[in-house]
XYZ file of C-alpha atoms in Angstrom:
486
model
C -33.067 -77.381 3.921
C -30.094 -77.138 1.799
C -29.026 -73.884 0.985
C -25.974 -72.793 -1.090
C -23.072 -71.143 -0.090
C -22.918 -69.765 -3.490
C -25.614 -69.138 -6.024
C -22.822 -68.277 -8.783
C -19.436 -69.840 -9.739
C -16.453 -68.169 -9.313
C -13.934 -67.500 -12.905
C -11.413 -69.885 -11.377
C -13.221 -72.680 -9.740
C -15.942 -72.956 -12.369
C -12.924 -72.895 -15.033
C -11.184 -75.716 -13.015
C -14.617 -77.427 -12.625
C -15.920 -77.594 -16.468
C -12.271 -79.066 -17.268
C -13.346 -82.045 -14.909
C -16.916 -81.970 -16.443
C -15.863 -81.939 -19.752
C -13.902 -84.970 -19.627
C -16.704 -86.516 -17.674
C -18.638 -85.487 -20.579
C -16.608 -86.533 -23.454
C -16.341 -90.064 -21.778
C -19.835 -90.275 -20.508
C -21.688 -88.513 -23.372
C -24.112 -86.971 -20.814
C -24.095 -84.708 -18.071
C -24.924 -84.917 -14.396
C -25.486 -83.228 -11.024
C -26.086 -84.556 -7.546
C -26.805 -84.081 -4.054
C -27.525 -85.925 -1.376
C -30.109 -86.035 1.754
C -29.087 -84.674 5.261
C -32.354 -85.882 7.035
C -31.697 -89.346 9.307
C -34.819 -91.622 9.673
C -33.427 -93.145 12.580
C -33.354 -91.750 16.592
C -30.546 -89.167 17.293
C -29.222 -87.763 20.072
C -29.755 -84.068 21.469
C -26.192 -83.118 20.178
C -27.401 -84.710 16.836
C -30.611 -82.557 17.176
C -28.308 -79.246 17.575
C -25.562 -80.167 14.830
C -28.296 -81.221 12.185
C -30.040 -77.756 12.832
C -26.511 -75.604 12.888
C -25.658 -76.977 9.295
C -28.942 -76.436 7.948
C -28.856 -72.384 9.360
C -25.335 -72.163 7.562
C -26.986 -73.751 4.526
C -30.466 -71.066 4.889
C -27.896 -68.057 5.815
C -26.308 -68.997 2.072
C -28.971 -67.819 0.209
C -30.655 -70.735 -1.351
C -32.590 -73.102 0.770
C -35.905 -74.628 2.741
C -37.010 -78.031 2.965
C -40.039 -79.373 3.356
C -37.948 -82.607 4.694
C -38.357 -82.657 8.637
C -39.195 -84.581 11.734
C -42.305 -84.280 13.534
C -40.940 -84.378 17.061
C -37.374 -83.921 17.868
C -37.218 -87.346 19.962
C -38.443 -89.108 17.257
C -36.498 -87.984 14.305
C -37.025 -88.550 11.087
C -37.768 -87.135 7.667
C -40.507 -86.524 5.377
C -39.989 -87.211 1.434
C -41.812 -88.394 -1.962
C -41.830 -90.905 -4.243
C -41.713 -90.016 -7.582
C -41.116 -91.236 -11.463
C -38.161 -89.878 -13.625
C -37.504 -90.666 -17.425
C -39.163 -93.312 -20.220
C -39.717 -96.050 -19.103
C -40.110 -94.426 -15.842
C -38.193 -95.140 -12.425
C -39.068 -94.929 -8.954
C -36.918 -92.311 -7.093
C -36.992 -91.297 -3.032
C -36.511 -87.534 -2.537
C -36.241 -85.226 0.530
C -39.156 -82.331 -0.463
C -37.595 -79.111 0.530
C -38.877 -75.774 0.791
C -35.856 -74.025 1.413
C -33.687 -74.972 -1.653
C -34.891 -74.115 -5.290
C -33.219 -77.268 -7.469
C -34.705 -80.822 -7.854
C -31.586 -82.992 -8.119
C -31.000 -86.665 -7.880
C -27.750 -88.809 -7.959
C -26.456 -89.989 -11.305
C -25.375 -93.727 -12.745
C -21.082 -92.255 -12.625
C -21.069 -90.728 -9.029
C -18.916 -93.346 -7.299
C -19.297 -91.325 -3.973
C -22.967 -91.644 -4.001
C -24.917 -93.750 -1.625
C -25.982 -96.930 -2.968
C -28.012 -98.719 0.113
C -30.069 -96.601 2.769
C -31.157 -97.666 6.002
C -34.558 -96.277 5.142
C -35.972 -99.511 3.839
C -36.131 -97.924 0.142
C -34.143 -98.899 -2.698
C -31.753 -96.223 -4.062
C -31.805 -95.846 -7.766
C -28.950 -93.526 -9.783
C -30.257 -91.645 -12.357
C -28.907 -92.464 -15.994
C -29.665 -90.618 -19.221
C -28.922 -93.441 -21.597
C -32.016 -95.606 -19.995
C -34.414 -92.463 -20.666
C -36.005 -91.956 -23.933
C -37.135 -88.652 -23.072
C -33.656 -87.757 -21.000
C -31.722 -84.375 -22.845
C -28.687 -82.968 -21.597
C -29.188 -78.912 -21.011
C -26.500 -76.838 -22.821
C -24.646 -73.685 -21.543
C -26.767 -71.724 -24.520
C -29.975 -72.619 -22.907
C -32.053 -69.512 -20.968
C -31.923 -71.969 -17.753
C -28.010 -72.493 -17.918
C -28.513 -68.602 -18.414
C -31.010 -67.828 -15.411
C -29.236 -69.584 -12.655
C -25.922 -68.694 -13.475
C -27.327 -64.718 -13.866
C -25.776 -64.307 -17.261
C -23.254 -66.408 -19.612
C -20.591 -68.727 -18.203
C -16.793 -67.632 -19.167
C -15.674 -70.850 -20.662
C -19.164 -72.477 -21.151
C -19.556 -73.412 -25.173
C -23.100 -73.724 -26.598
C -22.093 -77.335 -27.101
C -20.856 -78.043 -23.293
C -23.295 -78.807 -20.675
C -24.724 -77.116 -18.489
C -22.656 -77.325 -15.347
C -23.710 -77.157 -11.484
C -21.962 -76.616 -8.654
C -22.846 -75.992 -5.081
C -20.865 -75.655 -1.896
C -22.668 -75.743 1.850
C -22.043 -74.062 4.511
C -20.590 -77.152 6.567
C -17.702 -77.962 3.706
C -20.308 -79.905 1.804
C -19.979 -80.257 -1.840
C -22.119 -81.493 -4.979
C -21.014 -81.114 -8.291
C -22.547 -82.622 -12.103
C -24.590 -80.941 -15.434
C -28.667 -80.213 -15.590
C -30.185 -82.537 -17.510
C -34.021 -82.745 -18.454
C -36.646 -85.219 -18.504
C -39.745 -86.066 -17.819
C -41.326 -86.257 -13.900
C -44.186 -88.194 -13.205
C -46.741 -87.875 -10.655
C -50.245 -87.741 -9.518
C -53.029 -85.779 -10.676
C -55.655 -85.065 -8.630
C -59.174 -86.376 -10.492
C -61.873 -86.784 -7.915
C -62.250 -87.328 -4.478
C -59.173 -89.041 -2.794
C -58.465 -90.231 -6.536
C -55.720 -89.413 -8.601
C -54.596 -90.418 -12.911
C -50.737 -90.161 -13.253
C -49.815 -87.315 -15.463
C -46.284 -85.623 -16.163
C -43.964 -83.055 -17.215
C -40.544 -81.813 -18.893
C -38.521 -80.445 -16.017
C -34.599 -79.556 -15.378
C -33.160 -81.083 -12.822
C -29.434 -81.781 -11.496
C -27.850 -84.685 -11.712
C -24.823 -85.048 -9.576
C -21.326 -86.919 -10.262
C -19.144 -86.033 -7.596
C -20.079 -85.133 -4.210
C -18.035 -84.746 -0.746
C -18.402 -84.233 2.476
C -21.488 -85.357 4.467
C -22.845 -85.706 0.781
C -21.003 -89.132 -0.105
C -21.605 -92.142 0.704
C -21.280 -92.475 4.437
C -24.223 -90.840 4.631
C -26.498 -94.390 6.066
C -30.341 -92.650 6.044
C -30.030 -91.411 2.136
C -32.417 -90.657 -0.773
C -32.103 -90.451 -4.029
C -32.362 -86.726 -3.902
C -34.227 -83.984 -3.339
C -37.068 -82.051 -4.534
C -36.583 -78.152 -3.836
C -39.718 -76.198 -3.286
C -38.512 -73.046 -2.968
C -39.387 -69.317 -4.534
C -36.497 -69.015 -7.174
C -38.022 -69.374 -10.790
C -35.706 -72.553 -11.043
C -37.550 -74.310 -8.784
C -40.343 -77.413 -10.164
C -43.347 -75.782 -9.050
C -41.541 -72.648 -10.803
C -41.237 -74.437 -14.174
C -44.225 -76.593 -14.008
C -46.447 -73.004 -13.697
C -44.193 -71.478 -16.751
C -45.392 -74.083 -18.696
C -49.403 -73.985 -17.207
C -48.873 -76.696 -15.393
C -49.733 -75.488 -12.414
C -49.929 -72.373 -10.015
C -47.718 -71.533 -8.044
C -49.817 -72.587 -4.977
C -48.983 -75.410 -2.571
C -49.048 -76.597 0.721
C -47.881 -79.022 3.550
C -49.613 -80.683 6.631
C -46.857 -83.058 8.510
C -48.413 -85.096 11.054
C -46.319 -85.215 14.297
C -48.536 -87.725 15.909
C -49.144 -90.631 13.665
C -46.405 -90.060 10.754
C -47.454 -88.935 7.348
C -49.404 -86.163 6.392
C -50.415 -84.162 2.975
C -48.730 -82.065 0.859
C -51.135 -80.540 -2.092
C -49.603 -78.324 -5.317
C -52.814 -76.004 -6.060
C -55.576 -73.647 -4.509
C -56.467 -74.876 -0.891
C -60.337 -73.414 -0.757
C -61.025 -76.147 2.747
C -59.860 -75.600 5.163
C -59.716 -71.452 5.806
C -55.862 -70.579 5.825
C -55.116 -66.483 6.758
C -52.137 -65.490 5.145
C -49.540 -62.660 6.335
C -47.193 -61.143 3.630
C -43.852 -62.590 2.682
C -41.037 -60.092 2.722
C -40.066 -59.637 -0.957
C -36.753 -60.220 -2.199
C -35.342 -62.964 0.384
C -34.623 -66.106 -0.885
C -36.430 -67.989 1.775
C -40.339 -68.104 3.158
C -39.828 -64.820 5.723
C -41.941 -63.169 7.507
C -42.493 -60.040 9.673
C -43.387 -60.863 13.062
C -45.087 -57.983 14.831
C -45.474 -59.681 18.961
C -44.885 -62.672 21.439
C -47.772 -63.760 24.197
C -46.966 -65.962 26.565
C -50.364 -67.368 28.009
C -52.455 -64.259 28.817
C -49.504 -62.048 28.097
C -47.524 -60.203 25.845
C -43.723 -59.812 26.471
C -42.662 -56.243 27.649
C -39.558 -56.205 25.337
C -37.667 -52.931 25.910
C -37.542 -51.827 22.500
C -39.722 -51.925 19.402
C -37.541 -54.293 17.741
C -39.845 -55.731 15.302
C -40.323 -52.272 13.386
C -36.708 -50.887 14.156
C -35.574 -53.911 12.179
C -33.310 -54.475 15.011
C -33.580 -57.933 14.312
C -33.941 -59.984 11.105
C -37.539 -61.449 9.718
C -38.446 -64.439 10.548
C -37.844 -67.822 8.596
C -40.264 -70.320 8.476
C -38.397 -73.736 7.808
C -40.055 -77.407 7.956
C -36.614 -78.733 7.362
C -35.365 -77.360 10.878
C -36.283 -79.247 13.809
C -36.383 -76.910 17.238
C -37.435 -73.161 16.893
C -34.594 -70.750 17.495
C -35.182 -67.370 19.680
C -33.313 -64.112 19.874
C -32.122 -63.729 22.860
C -33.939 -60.855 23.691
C -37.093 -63.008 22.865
C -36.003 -66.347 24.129
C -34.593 -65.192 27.472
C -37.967 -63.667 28.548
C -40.118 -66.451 26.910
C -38.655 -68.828 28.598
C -38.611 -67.371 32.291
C -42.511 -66.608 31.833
C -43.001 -70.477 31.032
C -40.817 -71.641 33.910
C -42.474 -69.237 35.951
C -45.833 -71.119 35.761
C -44.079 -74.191 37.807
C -41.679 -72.517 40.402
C -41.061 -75.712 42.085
C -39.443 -78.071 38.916
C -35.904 -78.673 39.367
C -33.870 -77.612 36.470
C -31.606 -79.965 34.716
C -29.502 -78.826 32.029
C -29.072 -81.731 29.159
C -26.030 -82.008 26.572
C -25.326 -77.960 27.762
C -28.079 -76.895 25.545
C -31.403 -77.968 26.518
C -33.030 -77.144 30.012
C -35.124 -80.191 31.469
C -37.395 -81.445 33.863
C -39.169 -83.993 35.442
C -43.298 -83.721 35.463
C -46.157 -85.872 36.038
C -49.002 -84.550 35.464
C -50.578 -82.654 31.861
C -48.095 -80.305 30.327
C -51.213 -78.368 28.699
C -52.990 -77.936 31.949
C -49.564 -76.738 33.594
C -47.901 -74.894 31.292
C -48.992 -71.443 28.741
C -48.635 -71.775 25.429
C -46.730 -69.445 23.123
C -48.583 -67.421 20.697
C -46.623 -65.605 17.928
C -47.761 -62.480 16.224
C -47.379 -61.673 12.360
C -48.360 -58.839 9.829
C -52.448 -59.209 8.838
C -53.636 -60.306 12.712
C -51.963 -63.645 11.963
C -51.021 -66.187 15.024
C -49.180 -68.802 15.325
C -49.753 -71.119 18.746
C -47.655 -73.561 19.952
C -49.021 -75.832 23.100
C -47.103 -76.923 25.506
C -47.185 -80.732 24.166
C -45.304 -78.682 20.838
C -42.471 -77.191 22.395
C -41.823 -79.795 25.210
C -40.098 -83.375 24.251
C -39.827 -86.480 26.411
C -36.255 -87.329 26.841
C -34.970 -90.138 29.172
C -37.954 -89.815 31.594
C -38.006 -86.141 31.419
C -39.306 -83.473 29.585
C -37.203 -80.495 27.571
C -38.008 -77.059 26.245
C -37.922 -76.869 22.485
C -37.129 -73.426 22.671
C -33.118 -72.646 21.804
C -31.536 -69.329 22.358
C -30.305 -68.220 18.579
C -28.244 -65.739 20.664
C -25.799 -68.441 21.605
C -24.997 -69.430 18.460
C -22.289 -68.461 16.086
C -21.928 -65.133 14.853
C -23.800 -65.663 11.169
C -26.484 -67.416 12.605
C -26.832 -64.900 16.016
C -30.165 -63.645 17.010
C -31.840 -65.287 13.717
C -35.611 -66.472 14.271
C -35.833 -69.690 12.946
C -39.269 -71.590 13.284
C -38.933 -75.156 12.477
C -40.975 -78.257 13.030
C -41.471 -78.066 16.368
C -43.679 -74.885 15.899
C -45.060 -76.423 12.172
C -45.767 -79.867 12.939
C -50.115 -80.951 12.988
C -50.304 -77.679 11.594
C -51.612 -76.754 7.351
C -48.863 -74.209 6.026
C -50.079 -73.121 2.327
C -47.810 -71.332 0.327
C -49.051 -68.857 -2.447
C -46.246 -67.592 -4.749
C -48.809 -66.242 -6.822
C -49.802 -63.578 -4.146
C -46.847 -63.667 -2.501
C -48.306 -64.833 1.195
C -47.940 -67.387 3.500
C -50.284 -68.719 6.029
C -51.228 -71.783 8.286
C -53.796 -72.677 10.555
C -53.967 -76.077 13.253
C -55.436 -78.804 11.601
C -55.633 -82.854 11.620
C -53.108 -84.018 9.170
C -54.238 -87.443 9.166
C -57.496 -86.250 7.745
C -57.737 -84.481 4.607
C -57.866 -80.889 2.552
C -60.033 -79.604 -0.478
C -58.430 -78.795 -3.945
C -60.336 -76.381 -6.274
C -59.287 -77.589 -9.756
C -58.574 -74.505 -11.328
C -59.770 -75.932 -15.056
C -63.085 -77.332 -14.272
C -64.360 -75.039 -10.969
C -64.913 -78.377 -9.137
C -63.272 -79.066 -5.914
C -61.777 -82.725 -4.404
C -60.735 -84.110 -1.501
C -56.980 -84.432 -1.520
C -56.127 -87.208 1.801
C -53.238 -88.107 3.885
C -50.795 -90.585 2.984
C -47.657 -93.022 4.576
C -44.979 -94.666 2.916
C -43.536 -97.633 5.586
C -39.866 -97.900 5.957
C -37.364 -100.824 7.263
C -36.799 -98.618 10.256
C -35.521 -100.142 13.384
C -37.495 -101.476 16.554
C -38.526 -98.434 18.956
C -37.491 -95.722 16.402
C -40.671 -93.322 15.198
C -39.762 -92.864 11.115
C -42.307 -90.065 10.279
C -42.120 -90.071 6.469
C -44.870 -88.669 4.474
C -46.059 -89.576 0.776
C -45.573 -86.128 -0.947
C -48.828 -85.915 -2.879
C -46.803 -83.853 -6.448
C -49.618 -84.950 -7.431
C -52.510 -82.232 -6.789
C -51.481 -80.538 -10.385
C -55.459 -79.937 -11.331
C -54.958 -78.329 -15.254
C -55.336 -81.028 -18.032
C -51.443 -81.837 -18.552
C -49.836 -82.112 -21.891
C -46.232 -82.636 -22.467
């Protein structure tokens, strides 16, 4: 995910920042905004695997950020993102879909620190206003400039653009205007058929960027497509204008690469939903127990209603699944306990691993989490345990070892997610999943005509390298079922 430091600008840095933009501006005659993609397609290593997750807690600890970007299985990293068309005539752009930051952004035709080649096999396009027909710069009179700035901008003219700025937790910066234009996608029309269709929506496009945003970034996109629950979001501004509800969901398959993501009501299959907590910028949730196996852990205290520790973030962008202590220490023991006999390694200082034969299911428990509304969440054995050089690690990291903003955080990432349906309903305000075959497929009700259709998996190949497992999924944007209208 890619969460912001800061939601708002600052009087002095946003005065020193529209000075640049203006004279951008004045030279360029159009505004801009960009970020770039964290997500590698390519095999890391386990202190890779740590760092990429670190950042992206500073990022979700920021206030404004979850992916829907992520790897199936953290020895085969990779990164899931969509295809889709920007502008008149339209272009082809590659972007990360997120469901932990709000803003669709892509990089922009003056950013001379963007990436302009990507390992990924794909072709990188910059965004540029002047080849649009449909392509407006947003001014700092507009409601939008208004909304996500929370009020007027001191030294923002109605004339001026709209400006953006956004600052990570790991240095990170992106900087440009909000533009809009028209996104294309696919509409759902029948079963496993889709018509394009399209709409008007604000996005960023970036100009200057630094830090592991640049350049020398070699697995990059052209963007990213946030998915989060801020009103600034596109599934936000595609349902303000009827679009669409604001209903979607994801189903990333960890096996064969892939998977389905669907914007609209999910009737097939069954999905029970547990509340999210209200007013969090992220997808968190209360969890209310932990089983192991058979059993539940006998934590000392009641610390899911003291609130002695924070809800719990569900995150496709994050890889491993991170633990309070008080939580992981236990968890762990009672899965280790199952095999007395392994011999313990300890990998990179982080990971605890061992060598095994035989079938992890058949030797292991697996780990059944407990939320509000009787919903579970199980992980097998096969989900939380990773080959790595001929022996096999727990998934599981203690949150309790990290640094002091991201201590005793519960962070459920793909490792828990992964061959799993999540559906998101910001209408109702719930979240849910259930274990399903992402290679298969998921019915649609079409909201306008009562019907329902089949809505199927999808893969998008990529110039990835010999013995490295790209898992990239098509992003179906493309389940909007209203009759669309610009």
């Amino acid at each position: 995910m890619f969460d912001r430091i800061n939601s708002h600008y600052s009087s002095p840095l946003l005065f020193s920042f529209l000075l640049v933009s203006s004279a951008i501006s004045s030279a360029l005659s159009y505004g801009v905004i960009n970020v770039k993609c964290k997500f590698a397609g390519t095999q890391r290593s386990l202190f890779d695997l740590k760092d990429h997750d670190s950042r992206r807690q500073l990022r979700i600890l920021a206030g404004v950020d979850l992916p829907l970007g992520g790897s199936g299985r953290p020895n085969g990293l990779g990164l899931y993102y969509a295809k889709i068309g920007i502008g008149t005539p339209a272009k082809d752009y590659y972007v990360q879909v997120d469901t932990g930051s709000d803003l669709m952004w892509v990089n922009c035709i003056q950013c001379e620190e963007c990436p302009k080649r990507s390992s990924l096999g794909i072709d990188l396009t910059l965004y540029n206003i002047k080849d649009s027909a449909t392509g407006k710069l947003v001014s700092c009179d507009q409601e939008f400039c208004y909304v996500i700035n929370g009020g007027p901008l001191a030294g923002c003219t109605a004339n001026a653009s709209c400006p953006y700025l956004e600052i990570y937790g790991d240095g990170s910066s992106t900087a440009g205007y909000f533009v809009k234009d028209v996104v294309l996608y696919d509409r759902v029309s029948g079963d496993l058929k889709t018509s394009s269709a399209n709409g008007s929506v604000i996005f960023g496009c970036g100009a200057t960027q630094s830090g592991n945003l640049d350049s020398s970034n070699e697995e990059a996109l052209d963007g990213i497509l946030g998915f989060g629950k801020s009103n600034t979001s596109m599934i936000s501004q595609l349902a303000s204008s009827g679009k669409v509800k604001k209903m979607f969901a994801h189903c990333l398959d960890g096996i064969n690469g892939g998977g389905i993501f669907a914007i609209g009501h999910v009737v097939q299959p069954k999905v029970n939903m547990t509340p999210l907590v209200p007013n969090q910028p992220h997808y968190n949730v209360n969890m209310t127990a932990v089983q192991v196996g058979h059993d539940f852990l006998n934590l000392t205290t009641n610390i899911f209603e003291s609130g002695e520790l924070p809800e719990t973030i569900i995150d496709s962008g994050t890889t491993l699944a991170y633990l309070p202590e008080i939580i992981y220490e236990p968890l762990v023991s009672k899965i280790l306990s199952q095999q007395p006999h392994l011999k313990l390694q300890t990998v990179n200082d982080d990971y605890t691993c061992f060598q095994y034969t035989k079938s992890l299911d058949d030797a292991f428990p697996n780990v059944t989490f407990h939320f509000e509304k009787s919903v579970i969440l199980k992980v097998h054995p096969h989900d939380y345990l990773f080959p790595y050089n001929g022996l096999w690690c727990i998934g599981w990291q203690n949150s309790g070892m990290q640094s002091r903003d991201q201590k005793n955080m519960t962070l459920l990432g793909d490792l828990v997610l992964s061959n799993k349906l999540v559906l998101y309903d910001l209408e109702n305000q719930v979240i849910g999943w259930t274990e399903y075959n992402c290679s298969s497929s998921i019915q649609v009700l079409d909201e306008r005509t009562g019907t329902v259709h089949l809505v199927g998996s999808h893969y998008i190949s990529s110039a990835c390298h010999l013995n490295v497992q790209c898992f990239i999924i098509f992003i179906f944007l493309a389940t909007l079922l209203h009759f669309m209208s610009d």
